[in-house]
Coordinates of C-alpha atoms in Angstrom, one line a residue:
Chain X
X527 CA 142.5 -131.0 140.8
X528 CA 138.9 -131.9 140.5
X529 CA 136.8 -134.6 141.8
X530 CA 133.4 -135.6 140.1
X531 CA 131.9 -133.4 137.7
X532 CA 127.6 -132.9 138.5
X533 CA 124.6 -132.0 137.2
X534 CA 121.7 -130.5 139.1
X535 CA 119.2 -128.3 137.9
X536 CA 117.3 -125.0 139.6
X537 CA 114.9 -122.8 138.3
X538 CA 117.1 -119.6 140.0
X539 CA 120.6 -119.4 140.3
X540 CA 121.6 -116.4 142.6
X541 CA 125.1 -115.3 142.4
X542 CA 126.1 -113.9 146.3
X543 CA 124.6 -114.7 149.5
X544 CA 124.7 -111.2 150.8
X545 CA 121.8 -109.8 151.9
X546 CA 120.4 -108.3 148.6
X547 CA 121.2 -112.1 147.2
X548 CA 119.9 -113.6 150.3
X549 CA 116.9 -111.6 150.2
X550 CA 116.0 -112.4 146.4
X551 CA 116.7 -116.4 146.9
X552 CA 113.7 -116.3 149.7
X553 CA 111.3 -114.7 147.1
X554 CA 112.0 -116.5 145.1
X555 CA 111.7 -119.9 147.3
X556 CA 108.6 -118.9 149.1
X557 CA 107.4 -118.5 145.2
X558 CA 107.9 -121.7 144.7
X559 CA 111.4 -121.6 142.7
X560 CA 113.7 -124.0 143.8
X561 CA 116.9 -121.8 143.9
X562 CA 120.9 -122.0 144.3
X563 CA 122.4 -120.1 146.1
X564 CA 126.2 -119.8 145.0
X565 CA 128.5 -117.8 147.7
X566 CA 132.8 -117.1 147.5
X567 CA 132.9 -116.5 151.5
X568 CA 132.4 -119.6 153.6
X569 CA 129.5 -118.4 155.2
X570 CA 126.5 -116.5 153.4
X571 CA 125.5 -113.0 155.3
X572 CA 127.5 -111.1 153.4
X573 CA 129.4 -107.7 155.0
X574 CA 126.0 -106.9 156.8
X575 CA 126.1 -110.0 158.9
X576 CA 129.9 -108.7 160.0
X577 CA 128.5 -105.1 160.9
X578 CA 127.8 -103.6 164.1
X579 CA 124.7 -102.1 164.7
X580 CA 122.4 -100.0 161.3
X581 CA 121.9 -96.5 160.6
X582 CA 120.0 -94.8 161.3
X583 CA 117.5 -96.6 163.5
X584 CA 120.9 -98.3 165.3
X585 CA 119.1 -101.7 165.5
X586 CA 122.1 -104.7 166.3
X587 CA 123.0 -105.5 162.6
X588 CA 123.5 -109.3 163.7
X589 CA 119.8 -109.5 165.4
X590 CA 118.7 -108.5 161.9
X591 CA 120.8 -110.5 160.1
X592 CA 120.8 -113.9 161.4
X593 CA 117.0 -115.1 161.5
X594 CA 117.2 -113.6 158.0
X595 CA 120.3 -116.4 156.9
X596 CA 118.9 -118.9 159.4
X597 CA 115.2 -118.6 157.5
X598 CA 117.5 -118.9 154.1
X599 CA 119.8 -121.9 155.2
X600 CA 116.6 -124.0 156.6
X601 CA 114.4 -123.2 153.4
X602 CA 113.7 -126.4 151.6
X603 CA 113.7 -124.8 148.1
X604 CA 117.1 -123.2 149.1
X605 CA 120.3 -124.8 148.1
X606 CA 123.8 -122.9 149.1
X607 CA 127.0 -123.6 147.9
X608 CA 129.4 -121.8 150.4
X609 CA 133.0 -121.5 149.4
X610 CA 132.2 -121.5 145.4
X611 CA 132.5 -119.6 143.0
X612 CA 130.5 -119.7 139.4
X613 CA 133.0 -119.8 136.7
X614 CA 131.1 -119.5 133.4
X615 CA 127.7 -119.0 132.7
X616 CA 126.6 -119.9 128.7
X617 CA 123.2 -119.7 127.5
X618 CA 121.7 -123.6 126.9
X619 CA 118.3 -122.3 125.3
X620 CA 115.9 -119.8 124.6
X621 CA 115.0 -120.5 128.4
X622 CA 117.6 -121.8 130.0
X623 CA 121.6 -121.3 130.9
X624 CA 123.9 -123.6 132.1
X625 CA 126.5 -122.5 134.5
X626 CA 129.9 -124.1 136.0
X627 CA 130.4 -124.1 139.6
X628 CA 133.4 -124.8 141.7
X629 CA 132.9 -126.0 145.3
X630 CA 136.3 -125.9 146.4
X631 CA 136.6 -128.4 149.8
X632 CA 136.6 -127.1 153.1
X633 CA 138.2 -130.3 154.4
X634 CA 135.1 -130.9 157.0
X635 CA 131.8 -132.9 156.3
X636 CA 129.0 -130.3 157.3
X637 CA 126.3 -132.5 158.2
X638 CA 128.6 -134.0 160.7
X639 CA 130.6 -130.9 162.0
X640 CA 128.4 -129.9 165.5
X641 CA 130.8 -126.1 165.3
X642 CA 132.0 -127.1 169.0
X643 CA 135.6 -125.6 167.8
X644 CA 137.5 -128.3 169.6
X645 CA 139.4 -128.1 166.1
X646 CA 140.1 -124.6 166.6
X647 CA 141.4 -125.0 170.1
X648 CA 144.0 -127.9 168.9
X649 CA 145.1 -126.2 165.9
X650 CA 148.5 -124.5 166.4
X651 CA 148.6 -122.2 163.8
X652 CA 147.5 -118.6 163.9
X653 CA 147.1 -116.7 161.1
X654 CA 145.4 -113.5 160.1
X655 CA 141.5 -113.6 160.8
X656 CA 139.8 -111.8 157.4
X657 CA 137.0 -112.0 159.2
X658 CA 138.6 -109.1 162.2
X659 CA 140.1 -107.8 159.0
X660 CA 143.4 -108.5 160.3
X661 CA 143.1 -106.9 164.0
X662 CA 143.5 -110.5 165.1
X663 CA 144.4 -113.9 164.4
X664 CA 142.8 -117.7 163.5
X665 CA 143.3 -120.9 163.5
X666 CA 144.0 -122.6 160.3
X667 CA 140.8 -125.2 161.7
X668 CA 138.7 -122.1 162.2
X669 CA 134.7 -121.4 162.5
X670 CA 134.5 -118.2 160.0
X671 CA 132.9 -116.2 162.9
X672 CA 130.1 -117.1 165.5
X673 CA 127.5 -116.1 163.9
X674 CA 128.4 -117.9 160.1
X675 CA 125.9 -119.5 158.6
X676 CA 126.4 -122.1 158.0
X677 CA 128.2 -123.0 161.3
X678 CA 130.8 -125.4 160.0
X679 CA 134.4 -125.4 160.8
X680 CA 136.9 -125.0 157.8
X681 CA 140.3 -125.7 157.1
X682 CA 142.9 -122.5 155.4
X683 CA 144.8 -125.6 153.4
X684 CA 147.4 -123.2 152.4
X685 CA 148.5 -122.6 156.0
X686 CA 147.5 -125.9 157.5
X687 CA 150.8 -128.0 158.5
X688 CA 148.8 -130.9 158.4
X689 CA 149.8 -131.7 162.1
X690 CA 146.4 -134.2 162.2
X691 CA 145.9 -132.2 165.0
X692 CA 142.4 -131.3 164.6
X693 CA 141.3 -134.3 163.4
X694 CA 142.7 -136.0 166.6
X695 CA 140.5 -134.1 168.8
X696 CA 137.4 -133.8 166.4
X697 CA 134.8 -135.9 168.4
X698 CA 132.6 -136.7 165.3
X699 CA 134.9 -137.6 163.0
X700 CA 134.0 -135.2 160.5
X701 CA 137.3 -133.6 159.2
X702 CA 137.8 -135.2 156.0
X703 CA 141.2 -133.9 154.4
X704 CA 140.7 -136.7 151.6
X705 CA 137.7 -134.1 149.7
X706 CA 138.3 -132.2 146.4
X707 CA 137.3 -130.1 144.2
X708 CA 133.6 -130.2 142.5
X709 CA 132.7 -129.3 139.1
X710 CA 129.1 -128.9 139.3
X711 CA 127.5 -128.2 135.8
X712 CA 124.1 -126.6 137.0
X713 CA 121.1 -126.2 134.4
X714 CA 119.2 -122.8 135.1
X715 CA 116.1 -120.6 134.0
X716 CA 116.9 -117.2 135.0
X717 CA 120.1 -115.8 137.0
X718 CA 120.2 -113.4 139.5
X719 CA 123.8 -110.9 140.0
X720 CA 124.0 -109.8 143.6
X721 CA 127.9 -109.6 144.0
X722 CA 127.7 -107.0 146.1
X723 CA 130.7 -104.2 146.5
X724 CA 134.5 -104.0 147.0
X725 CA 135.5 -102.0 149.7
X726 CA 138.5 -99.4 148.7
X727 CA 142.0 -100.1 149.2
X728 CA 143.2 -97.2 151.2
X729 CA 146.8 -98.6 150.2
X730 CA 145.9 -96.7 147.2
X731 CA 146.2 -93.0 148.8
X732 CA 150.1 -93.3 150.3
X733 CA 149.8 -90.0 151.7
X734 CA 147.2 -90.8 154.1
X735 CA 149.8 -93.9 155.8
X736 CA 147.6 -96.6 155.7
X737 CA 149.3 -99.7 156.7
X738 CA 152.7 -97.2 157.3
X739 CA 151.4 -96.4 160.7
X740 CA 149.3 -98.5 162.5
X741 CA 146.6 -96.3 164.4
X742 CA 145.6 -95.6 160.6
X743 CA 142.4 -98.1 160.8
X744 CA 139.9 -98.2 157.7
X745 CA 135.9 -98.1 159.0
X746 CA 135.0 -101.8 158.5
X747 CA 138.2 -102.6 161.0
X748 CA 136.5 -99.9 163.5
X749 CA 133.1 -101.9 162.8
X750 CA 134.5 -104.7 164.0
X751 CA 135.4 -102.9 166.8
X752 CA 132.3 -101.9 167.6
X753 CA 130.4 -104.8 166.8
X754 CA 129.4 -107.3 169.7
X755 CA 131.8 -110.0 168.4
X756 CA 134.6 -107.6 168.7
X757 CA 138.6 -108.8 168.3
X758 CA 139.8 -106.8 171.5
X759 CA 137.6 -106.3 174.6
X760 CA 137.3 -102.7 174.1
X761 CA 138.0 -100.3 171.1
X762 CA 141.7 -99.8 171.0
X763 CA 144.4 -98.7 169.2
X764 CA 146.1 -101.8 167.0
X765 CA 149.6 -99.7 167.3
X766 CA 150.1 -99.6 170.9
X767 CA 146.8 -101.1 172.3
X768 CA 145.9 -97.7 174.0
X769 CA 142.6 -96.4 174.5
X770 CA 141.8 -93.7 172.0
X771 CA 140.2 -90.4 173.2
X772 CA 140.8 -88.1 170.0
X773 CA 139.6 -90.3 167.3
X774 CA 139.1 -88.5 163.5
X775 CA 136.5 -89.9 160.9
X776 CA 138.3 -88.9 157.5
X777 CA 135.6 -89.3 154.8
X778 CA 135.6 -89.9 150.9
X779 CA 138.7 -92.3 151.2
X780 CA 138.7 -93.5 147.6
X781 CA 135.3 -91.6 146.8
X782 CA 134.5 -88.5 144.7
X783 CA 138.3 -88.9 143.8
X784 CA 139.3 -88.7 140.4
X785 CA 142.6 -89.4 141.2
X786 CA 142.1 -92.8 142.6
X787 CA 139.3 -93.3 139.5
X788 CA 136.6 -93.2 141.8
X789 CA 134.2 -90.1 141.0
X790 CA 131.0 -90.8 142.5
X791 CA 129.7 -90.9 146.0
X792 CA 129.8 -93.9 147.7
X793 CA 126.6 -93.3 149.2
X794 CA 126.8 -94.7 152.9
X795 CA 129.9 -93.5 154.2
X796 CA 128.4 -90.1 155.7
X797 CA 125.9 -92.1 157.7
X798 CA 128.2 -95.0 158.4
X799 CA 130.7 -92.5 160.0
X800 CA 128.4 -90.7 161.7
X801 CA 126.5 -93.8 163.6
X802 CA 130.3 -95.6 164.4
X803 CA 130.5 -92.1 165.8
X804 CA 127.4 -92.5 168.0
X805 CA 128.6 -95.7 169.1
X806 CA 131.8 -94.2 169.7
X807 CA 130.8 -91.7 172.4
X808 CA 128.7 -94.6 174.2
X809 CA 131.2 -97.2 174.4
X810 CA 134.1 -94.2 175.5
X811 CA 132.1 -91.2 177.1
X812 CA 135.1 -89.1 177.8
X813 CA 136.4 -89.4 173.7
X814 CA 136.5 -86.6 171.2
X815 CA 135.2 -87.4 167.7
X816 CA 136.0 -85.4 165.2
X817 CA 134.5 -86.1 161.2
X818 CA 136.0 -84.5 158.5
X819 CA 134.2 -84.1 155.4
X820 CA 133.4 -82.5 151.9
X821 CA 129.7 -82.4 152.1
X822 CA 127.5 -84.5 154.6
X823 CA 124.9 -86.6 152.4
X824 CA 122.5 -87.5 154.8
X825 CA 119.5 -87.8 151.9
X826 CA 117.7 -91.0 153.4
X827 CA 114.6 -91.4 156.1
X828 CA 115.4 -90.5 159.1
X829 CA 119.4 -89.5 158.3
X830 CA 119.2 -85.9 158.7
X831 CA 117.6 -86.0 162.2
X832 CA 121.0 -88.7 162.7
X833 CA 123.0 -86.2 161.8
X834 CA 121.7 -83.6 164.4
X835 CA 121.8 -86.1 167.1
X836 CA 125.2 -87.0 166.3
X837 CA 126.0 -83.2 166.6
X838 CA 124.2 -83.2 169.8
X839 CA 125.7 -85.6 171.2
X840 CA 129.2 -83.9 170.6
X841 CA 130.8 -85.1 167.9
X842 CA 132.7 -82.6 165.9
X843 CA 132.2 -81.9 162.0
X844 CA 134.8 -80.2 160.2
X845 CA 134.4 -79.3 156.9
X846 CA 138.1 -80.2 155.0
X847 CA 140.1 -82.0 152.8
X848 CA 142.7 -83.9 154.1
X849 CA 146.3 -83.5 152.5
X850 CA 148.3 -85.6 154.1
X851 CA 148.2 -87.8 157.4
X852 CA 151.7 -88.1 159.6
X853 CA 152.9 -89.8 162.7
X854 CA 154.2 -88.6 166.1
X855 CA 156.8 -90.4 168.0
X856 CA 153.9 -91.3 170.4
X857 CA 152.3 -93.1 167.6
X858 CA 149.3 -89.9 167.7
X859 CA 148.6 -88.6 163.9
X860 CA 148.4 -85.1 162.7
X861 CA 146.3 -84.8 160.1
X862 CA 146.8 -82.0 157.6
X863 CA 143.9 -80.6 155.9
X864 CA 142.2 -77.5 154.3
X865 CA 139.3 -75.8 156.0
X866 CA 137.2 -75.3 153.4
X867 CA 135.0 -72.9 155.2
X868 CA 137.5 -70.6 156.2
X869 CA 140.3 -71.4 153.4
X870 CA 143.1 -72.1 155.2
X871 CA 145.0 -74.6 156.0
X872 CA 145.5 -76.8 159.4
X873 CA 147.1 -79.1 161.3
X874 CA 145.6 -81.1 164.2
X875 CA 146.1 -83.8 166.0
X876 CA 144.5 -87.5 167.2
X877 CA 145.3 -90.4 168.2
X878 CA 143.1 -92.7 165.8
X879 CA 142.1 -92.3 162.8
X880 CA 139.2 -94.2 160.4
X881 CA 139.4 -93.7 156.7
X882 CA 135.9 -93.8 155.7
X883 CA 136.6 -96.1 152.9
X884 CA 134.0 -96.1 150.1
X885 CA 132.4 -98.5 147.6
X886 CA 134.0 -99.8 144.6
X887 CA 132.1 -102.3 141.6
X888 CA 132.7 -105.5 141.9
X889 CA 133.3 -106.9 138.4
X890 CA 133.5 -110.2 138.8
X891 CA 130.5 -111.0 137.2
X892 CA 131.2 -109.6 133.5
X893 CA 133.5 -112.8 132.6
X894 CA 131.2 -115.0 133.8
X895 CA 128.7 -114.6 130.9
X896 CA 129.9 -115.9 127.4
X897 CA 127.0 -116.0 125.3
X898 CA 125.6 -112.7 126.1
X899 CA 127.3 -109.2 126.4
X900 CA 126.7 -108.2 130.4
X901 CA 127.1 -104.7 130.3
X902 CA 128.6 -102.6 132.4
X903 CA 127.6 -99.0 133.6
X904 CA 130.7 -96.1 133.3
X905 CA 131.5 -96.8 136.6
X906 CA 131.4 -100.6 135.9
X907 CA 128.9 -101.0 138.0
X908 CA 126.0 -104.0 136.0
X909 CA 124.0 -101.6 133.9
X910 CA 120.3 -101.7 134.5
X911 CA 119.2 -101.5 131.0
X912 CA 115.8 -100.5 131.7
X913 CA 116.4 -98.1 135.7
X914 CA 113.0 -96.5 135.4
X915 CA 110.8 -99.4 134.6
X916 CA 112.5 -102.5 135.1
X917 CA 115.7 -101.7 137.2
X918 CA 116.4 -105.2 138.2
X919 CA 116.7 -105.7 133.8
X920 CA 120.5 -106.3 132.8
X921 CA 121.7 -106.4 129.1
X922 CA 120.7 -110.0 129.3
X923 CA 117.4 -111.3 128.9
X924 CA 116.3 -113.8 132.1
X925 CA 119.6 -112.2 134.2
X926 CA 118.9 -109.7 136.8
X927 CA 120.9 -108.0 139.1
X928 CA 120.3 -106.9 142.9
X929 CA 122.0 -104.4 145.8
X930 CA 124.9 -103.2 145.5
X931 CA 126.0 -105.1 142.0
X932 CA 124.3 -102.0 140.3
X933 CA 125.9 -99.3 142.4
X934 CA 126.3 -98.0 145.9
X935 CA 123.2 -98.1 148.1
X936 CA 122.8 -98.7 152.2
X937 CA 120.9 -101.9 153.2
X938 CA 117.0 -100.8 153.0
X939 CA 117.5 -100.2 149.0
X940 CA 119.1 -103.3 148.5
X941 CA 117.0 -105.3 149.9
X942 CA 114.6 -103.3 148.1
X943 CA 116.4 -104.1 145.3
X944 CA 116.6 -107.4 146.1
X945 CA 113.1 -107.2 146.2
X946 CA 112.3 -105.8 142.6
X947 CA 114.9 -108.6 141.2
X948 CA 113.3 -111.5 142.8
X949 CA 109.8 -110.3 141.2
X950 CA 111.2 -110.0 137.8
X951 CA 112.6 -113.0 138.1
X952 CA 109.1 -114.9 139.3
X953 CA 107.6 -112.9 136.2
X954 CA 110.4 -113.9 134.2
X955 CA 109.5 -117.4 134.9
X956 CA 106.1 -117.6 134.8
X957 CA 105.9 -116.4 131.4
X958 CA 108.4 -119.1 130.0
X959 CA 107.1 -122.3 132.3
Chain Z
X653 CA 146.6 -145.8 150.2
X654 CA 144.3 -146.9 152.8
X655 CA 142.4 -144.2 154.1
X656 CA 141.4 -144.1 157.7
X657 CA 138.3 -142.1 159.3
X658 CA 140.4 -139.8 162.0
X659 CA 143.5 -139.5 160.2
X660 CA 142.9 -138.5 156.9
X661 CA 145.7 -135.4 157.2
X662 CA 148.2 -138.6 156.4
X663 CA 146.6 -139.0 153.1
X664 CA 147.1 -135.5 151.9
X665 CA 150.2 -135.2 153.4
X666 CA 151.3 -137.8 150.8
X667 CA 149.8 -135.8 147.8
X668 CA 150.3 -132.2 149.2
X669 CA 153.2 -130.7 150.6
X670 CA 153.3 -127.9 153.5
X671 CA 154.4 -125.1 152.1
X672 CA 157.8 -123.4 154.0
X673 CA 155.8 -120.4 154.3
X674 CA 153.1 -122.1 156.4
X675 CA 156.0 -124.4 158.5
X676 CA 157.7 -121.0 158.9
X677 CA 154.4 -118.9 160.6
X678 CA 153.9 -121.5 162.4
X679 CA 157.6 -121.6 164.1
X680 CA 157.3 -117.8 164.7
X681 CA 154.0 -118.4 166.5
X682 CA 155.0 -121.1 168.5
X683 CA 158.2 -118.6 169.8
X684 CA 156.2 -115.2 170.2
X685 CA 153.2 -117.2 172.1
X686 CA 156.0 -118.7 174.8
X687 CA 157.5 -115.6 175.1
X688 CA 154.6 -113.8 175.6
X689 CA 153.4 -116.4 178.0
X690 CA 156.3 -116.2 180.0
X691 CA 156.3 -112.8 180.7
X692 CA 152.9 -113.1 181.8
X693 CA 154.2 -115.6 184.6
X694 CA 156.3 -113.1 186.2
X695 CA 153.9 -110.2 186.7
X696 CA 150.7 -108.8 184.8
X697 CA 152.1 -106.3 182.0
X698 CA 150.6 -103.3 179.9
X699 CA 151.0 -103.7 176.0
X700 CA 153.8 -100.8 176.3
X701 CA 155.6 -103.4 179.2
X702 CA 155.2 -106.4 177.4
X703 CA 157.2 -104.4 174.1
X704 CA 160.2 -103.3 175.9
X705 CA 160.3 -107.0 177.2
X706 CA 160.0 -109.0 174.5
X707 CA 161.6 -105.8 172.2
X708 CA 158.7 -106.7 169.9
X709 CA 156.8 -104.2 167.5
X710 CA 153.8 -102.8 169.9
X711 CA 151.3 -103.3 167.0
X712 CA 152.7 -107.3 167.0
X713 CA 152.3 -107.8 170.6
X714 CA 148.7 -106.1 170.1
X715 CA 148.2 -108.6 167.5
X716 CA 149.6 -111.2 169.3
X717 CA 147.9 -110.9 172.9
X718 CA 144.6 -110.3 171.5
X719 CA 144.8 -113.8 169.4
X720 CA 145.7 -115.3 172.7
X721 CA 143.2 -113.6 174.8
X722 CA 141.0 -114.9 172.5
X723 CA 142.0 -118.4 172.2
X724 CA 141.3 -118.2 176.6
X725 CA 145.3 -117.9 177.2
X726 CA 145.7 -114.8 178.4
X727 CA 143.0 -112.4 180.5
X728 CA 142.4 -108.6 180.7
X729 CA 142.9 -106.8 183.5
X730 CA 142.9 -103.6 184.9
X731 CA 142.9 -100.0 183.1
X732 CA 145.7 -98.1 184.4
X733 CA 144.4 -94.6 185.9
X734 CA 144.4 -92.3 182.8
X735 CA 142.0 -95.2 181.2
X736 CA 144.5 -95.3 178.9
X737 CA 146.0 -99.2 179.2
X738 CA 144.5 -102.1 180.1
X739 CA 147.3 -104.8 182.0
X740 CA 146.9 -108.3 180.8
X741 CA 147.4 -111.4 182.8
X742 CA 147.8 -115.3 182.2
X743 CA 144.2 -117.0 182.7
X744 CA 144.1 -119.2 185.3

């Protein structure tokens, strides 16, 4: 079902309004380059906007991020599509591409919509927030989260009743069920990939019980948790709603692990683990954290002297492979592992337990390109064709990739990334205008 | 059809149906939100309380209380004395 087909033309397109994305669009803008920004999600920020606090500095993730999107969303050479997606990229010219872009409607007007959530409060229908991943519910007349960016309400059409409800109590008129889908056909100069990463399934490992038994949480639920816009009040357990006091970290779920076809290091878990576990031991004092790992990469600025504070502050590192995870009667988990330093095997048990899931490619971004051959790395992964000396290059000459698209990284390096992208891209286009 | 500004669900309600799925959620909702409610009017109740009443899943009635506590319904109260449970009450 589409509405009008347009044409617009940019001299960027950027592909994700992450951070690494977000960061490459203002480059590019304050450059000069009028840019479009195309996102999935319906608000641009990314997974750092939904995180709680950085490592290792443990600066408030959303302090960071928000001036960031706000400076992105106000900039006048900045155009975002929210809720898109690009579907096919071919090139026009020697200097140009033209790409195909579906807005898909979020059944509100935006310039009208003043995020007071009166919608939200009318709506009766409660649903899974993706947002909490899953810890809580929605509305199907929702504001993504608090912080979104844009701050526009939206409306889940597949589980709306269409009760009018919202639109009853909406005091500026701005819900607007009668919009459709826009086929925008969008003239470019150069393209920038920042997809970002897929988290792991944990599904994928049965014997650990993810989604069997419920105090089995993955470490972007526990980041919720910990994060200021939290779904409960205080970290608890989804199973029972207890307060945890022997939580275990178990690391490498679905990295270095050829059985799930994931062999490489995911590159942030360690450090991720270890500041949720800082965080951990201020927001319960009396809890016992316990991380078990392979090898603890701590390889950045500043992560090995994280490490050591984590350890001085208590938190337990045990060096061992976890078999198999089951459940007690009183919902605790005994974890079943092998301690690798002394070679045996052990049982022990806790009462929460965060898979430290790691990064996977996102390949969403290899069908998009018709023309040209986007390669991917063995790990599929965009291959840089040129890492040493150009590593924002991919196999396509005026496409460039940032963050995480080209493999796992923390946030620093891909907005460093970000950064190299966005000034091949300027160079790009300063040699061809 | 004539569209009007303020009830424009009527116009996709001709061209769209609700799926049974959604009318469905909805229903179960509507139930597990009174019941929960209701319990609350009697007396404040732990997660583990609020189970055995409404012999619900404890991971559903987690699921369930928090959406309400955030949608201003319901309140939290007090931890019990092993910090262990908070109770949860109706907000006034």
């Amino acid at each position: 079902m589409h509405g009008k087909i347009m044409n617009a033309s940019f001299d960027a397109l950027v592909i994700g309004g992450g951070i690494a994305g977000g960061e490459a669009a203002l480059n590019l803008a304050n450059n000069g380059f009028k840019v479009l920004i195309v996102e999935k999600d319906l608000s641009i920020g990314g997974k750092m906007i939904l995180l709680s606090k950085v490592f290792p500095t443990l600066d408030c993730s959303a302090c960071i991020t928000t001036p960031k999107v706000s400076e992105i969303s106000r900039h006048p050479g900045i155009t975002i599509f929210t809720g898109s997606e690009v579907k096919s990229i071919s090139r026009k010219s020697e200097t140009s591409f033209e790409a195909v872009v579906i807005k898909t409607p979020r059944y509100v007007i935006g310039e009208d919509c003043t995020g007071c959530q009166l919608c939200e409060q009318a709506c009766p229908v409660l649903v899974h927030d993706q947002f909490q991943y899953n810890l809580v519910g929605r509305k199907a007349a929702y504001i993504p989260f608090s912080i979104a960016s844009p701050r526009v309400a939206a409306i889940d059409i597949e589980n709306c009743t269409l009760c009018g409800a919202c639109e009853k109590v909406c005091p500026t008129k701005c819900i607007d069920f009668t919009q459709e889908e826009e086929e925008y056909c969008i003239d470019v100069k150069t393209v920038i990939i920042a997809t970002g990463f897929n988290l792991f399934d944990p599904l994928k490992i049965p014997r650990y019980g993810y989604g069997t038994y419920k105090n089995i949480i993955t470490s972007m639920q526990m980041e919720r948790q910990l994060a200021p816009t939290r779904p409960f009040n205080t970290i608890l357990r989804p199973g029972d709603g207890k307060v945890p006091d022997r939580i275990a970290y178990v690391l490498c779920t679905g990295s270095r692990d050829m059985t799930v076809g994931n062999p490489i290091c995911s590159q942030i878990c360690c450090m991720y683990s270890i500041k949720q576990a800082q965080l951990l031991m201020g927001a319960l004092p009396m809890a016992d954290v316990t991380i078990y790992y392979i090898n603890i990469r701590s390889f950045g600025k500043g992560f090995e002297e994280f490490y050591d504070q984590a350890k001085g502050m208590g938190v337990n590192f045990v060096k061992g492979k976890i078999g198999k995870i089951t459940e007690n009667e009183n919902g605790n988990l005994n974890l079943r592992y092998e301690d690798i330093n002394e070679n045996v095997v052990r049982e022990s048990e806790h009462d929460l337990v965060v898979l430290s899931v790691g990064v996977l490619p996102n390949t969403d971004s290899k069908a998009l390109f018709h023309d040209g051959d986007l390669k991917l790395d063995p790990f599929s992964f965009v291959d840089q064709a040129d890492p040493l000396a150009s590593p924002s290059k991919t196999s396509i000459d005026g496409v460039f990739v940032a963050g995480t698209a080209t493999g796992p990284m923390d946030i620093p390096d891909s907005i460093l990334s970000a950064g190299a992208s966005s000034a091949e891209a300027i160079s790009y286009l300063n040699r061809r205008l | 059809m004539e569209i009007e500004k303020g009830k424009t669900y009527k116009y996709l309600r001709e061209k769209r149906e609700v799926s049974q799925a959604a009318k469905d959620n909805l229903k179960q909702f509507i139930k597990i939100k009174k019941s929960i409610l209701d319990a609350l009017q009697e007396s404040d109740l732990t997660i583990e309380q609020l189970t055995q009443k409404l012999n619900m899943p404890a991971n559903e009635v987690v699921y369930y209380l928090m959406s309400l506590v955030k949608y201003g319904f319901v309140q939290t109260g007090a931890v019990d004395d092993m910090d262990a449970y908070f109770s949860y009450k109706l907000k006034k």
